[in-house]
Coordinates of C-alpha atoms in Angstrom, one line a residue:
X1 CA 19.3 40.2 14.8
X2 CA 17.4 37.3 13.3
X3 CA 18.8 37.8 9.8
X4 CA 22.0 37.6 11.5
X5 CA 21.0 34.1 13.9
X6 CA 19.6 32.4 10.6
X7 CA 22.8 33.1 9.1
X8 CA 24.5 31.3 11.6
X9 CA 22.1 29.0 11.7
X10 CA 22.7 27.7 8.5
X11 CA 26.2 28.3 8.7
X12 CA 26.6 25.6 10.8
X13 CA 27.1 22.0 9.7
X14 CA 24.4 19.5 10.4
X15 CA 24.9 15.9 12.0
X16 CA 24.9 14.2 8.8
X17 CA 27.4 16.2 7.0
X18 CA 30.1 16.2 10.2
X19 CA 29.5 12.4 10.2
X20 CA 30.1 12.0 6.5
X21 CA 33.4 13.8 6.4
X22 CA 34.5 11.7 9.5
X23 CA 33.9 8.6 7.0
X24 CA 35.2 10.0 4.4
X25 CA 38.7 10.8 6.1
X26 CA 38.7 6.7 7.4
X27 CA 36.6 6.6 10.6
X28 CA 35.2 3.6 11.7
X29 CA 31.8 2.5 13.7
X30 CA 31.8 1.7 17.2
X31 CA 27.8 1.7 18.2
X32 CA 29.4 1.9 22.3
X33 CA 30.4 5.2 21.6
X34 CA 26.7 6.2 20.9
X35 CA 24.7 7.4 24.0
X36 CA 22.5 4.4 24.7
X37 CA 18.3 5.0 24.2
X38 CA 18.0 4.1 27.6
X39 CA 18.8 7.6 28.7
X40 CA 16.0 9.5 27.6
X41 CA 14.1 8.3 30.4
X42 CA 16.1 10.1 32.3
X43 CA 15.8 13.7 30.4
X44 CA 12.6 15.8 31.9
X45 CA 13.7 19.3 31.4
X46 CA 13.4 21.4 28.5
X47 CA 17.1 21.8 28.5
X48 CA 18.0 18.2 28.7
X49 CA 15.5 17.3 26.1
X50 CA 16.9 20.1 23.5
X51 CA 20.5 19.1 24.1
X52 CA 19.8 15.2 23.6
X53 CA 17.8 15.5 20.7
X54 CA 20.7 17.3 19.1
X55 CA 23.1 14.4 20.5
X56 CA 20.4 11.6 19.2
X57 CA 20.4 13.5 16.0
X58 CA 24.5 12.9 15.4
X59 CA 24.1 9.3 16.5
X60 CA 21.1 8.7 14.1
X61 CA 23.0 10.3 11.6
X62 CA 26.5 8.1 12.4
X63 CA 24.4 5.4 12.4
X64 CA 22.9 6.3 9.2
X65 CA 26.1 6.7 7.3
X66 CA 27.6 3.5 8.0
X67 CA 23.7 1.8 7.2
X68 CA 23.1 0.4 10.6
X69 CA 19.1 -0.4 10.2
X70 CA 18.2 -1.4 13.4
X71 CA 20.0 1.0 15.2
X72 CA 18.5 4.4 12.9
X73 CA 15.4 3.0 13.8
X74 CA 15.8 2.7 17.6
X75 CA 17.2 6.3 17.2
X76 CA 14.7 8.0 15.1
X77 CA 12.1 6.4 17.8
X78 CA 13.8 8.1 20.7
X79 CA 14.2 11.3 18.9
X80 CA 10.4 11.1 17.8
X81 CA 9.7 10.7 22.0
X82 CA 12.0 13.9 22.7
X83 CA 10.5 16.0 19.8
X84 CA 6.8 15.0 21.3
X85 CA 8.2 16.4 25.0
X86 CA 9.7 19.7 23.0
X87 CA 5.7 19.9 21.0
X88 CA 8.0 19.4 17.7
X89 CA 6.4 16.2 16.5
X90 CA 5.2 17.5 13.6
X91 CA 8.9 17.3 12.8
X92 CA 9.2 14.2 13.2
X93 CA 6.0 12.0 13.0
X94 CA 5.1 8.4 12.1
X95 CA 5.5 9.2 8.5
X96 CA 9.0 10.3 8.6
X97 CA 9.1 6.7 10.3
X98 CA 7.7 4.8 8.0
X99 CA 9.6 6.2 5.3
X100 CA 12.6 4.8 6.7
X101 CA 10.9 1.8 7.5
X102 CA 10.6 1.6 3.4
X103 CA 14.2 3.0 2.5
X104 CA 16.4 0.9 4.8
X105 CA 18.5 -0.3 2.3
X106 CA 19.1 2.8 0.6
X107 CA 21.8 4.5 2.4
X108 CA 21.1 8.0 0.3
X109 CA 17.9 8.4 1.1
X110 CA 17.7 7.4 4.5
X111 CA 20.6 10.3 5.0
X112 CA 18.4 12.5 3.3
X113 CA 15.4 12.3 5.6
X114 CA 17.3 12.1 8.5
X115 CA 18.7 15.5 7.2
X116 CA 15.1 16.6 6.4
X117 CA 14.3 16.1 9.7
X118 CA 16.8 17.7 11.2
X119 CA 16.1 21.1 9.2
X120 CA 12.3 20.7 9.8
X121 CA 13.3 20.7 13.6
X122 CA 14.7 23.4 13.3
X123 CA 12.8 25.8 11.5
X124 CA 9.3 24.6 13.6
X125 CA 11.6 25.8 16.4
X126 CA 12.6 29.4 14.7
X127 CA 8.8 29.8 13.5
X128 CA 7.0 29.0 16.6
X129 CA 9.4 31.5 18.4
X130 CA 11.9 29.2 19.9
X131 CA 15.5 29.9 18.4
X132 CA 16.8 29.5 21.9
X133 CA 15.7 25.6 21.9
X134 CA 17.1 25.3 18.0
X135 CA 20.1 26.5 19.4
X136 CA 20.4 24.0 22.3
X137 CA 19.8 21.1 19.5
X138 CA 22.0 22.4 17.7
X139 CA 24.8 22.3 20.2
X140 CA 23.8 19.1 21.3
X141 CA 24.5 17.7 17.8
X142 CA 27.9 19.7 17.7
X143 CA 29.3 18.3 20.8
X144 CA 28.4 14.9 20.1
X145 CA 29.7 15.4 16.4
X146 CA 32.8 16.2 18.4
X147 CA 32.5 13.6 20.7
X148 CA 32.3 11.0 18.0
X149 CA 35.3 12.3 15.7
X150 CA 37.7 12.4 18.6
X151 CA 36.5 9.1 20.7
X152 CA 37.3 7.7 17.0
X153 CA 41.4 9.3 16.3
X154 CA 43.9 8.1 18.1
X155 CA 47.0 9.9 16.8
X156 CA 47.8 13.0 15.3
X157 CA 50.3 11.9 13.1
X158 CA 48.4 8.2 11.7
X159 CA 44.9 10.0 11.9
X160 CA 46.0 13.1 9.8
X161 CA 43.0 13.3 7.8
X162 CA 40.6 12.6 10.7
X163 CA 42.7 15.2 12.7
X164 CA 42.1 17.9 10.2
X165 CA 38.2 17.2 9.8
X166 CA 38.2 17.9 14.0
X167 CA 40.6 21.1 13.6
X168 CA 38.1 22.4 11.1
X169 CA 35.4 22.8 13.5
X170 CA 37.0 25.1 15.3
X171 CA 35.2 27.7 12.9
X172 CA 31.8 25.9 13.0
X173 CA 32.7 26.0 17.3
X174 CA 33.1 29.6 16.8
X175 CA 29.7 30.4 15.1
X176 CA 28.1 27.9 17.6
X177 CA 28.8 30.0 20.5
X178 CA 28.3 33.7 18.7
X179 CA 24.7 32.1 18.1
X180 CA 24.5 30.9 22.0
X181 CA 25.5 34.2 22.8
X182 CA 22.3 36.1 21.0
X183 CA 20.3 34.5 24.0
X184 CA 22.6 34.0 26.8
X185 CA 21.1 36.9 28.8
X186 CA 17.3 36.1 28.5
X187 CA 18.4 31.8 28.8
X188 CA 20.0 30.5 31.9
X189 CA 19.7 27.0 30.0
X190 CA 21.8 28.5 27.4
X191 CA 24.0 30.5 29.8
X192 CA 24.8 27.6 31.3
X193 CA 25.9 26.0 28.2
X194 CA 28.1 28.7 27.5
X195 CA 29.5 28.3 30.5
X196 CA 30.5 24.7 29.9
X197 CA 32.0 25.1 26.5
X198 CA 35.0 27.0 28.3
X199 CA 37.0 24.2 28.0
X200 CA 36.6 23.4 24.6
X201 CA 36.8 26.9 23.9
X202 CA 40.2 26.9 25.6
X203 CA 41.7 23.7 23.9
X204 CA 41.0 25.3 20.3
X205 CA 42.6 28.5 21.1
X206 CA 46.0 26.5 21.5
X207 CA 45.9 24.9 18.6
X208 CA 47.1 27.1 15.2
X209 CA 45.6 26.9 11.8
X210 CA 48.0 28.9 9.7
X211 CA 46.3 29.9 6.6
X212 CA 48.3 30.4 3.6
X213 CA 48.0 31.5 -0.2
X214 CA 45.5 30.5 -2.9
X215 CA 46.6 28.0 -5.3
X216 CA 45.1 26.6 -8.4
X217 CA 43.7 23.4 -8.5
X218 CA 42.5 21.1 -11.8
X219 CA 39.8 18.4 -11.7
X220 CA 41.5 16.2 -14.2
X221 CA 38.2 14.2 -15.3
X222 CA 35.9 17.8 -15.8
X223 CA 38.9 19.8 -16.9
X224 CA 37.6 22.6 -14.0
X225 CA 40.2 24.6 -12.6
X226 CA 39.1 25.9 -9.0
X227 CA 40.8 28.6 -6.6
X228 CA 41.1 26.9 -3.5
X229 CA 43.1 28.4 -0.5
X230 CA 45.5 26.6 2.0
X231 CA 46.3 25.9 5.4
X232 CA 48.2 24.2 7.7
X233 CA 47.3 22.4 11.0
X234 CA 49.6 22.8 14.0
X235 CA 48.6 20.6 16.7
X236 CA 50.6 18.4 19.1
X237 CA 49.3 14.9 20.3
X238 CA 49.0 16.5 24.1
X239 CA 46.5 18.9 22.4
X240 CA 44.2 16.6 20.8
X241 CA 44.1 14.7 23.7
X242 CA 43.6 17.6 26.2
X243 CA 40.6 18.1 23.2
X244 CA 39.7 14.6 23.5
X245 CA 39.2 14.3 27.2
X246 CA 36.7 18.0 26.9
X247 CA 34.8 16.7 24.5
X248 CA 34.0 13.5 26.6
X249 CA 33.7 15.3 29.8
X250 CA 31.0 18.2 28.3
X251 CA 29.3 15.5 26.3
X252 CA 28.8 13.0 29.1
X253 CA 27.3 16.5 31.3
X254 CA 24.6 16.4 28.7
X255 CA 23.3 12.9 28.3
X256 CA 24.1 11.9 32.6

């Protein structure tokens, strides 16, 4: 059971990576759609600090890839007060700070500390005995990877490329809740979550990822062929937005 709950584990993509592909296929920032620092005044359960650490993660990591100083280091500081009240601050201590502090203006290393961090989390969590809270960080980070990527498209036909980035994590959404599910029956926090995810879980289910053959493709520089297989996205606009609307309503449960 715990070979198989790493594997998922690291299975899943981490803030910084979901936030990089949603740059990469034209998203924009918009710093309102980030949950404000304010909030985490407001978080004094276990639950709620687990969840918003995993949603202060994505927006630390958003922040990060579009080199927003100020705001990565607002973030990291609210993170650092959430990973004190989960006893995870050796993950993410003054040092980890300060090394930010002194990268600022080097965009890949401050996304590769942030994405130390966010391992190191992690596996304090799975080595002190605490998968379940790993878990609820990690689907804090999902939902507001989601959140993000769908606040930012606004049509499935102009936003093709952003559209397919969401659609894709439909697999990642699967693995998410088989690793919920390992500790559904011994969490109630997680139980709960489970239980919120229905509508998500409903809104993928309608839409159709047909997969298709493998085709041969050529990096023209390198002269590497690669086998690379297919697919095609079928998704209507009053699917995304019955996607969109989820995602905000689940994501605003966790930081209210």
């Amino acid at each position: 059971l715990v070979k198989e709950v790493k594997k998922v584990m690291f299975s899943l993509p981490s803030p910084v990576e979901t936030t990089l592909l949603l740059k990469q296929a034209g998203a924009g920032y918009d710093e309102s759609l980030l949950n404000p620092t304010s909030n985490s005044t407001k978080y004094n359960t276990d639950k709620q600090k687990a969840l918003n650490l995993g949603v202060y993660g994505a927006d630390l990591s958003y922040a990060s890839i579009f080199e927003q100083d100020q705001t990565i280091m607002q973030y990291m500081q609210v993170s650092k007060k959430l990973a004190i009240g989960l006893d995870l601050l050796a993950a993410i201590d003054q040092s980890i700070i300060d090394r930010l502090e002194a990268n600022h203006d080097n965009r890949d290393s401050v996304i590769r500390i942030i994405s130390e961090t966010f391992l190191n989390s992690n596996s304090t969590l799975k080595e002190d005995n605490r998968p379940e809270m790993a878990a609820l960080i990690l689907a804090g980070g999902w939902v507001e990877a989601l959140y993000l990527a769908t606040q930012l498209t606004k049509d499935v036909v102009k936003d093709k490329d952003l559209i397919e980035r969401i659609v894709e994590q439909k697999l990642s959404f699967s693995e998410l809740t088989q690793l919920l599910g390992e500790y559904a029956e011994q969490n109630a926090d997680i139980a709960e979550v489970i239980g919120q995810l229905q509508g998500i879980s409903k809104t993928f289910n309608e839409i159709e990822i047909v997969k298709s053959g493998i085709e041969t493709v050529t990096d023209e520089e390198s002269g590497t062929t690669v086998l690379k297989a297919t697919q095609k996205i079928n998704i209507t606009q009053a699917q995304f937005d019955a996607l969109k609307k989820e995602a905000a309503a689940l994501r605003n449960s966790f930081i209210q």
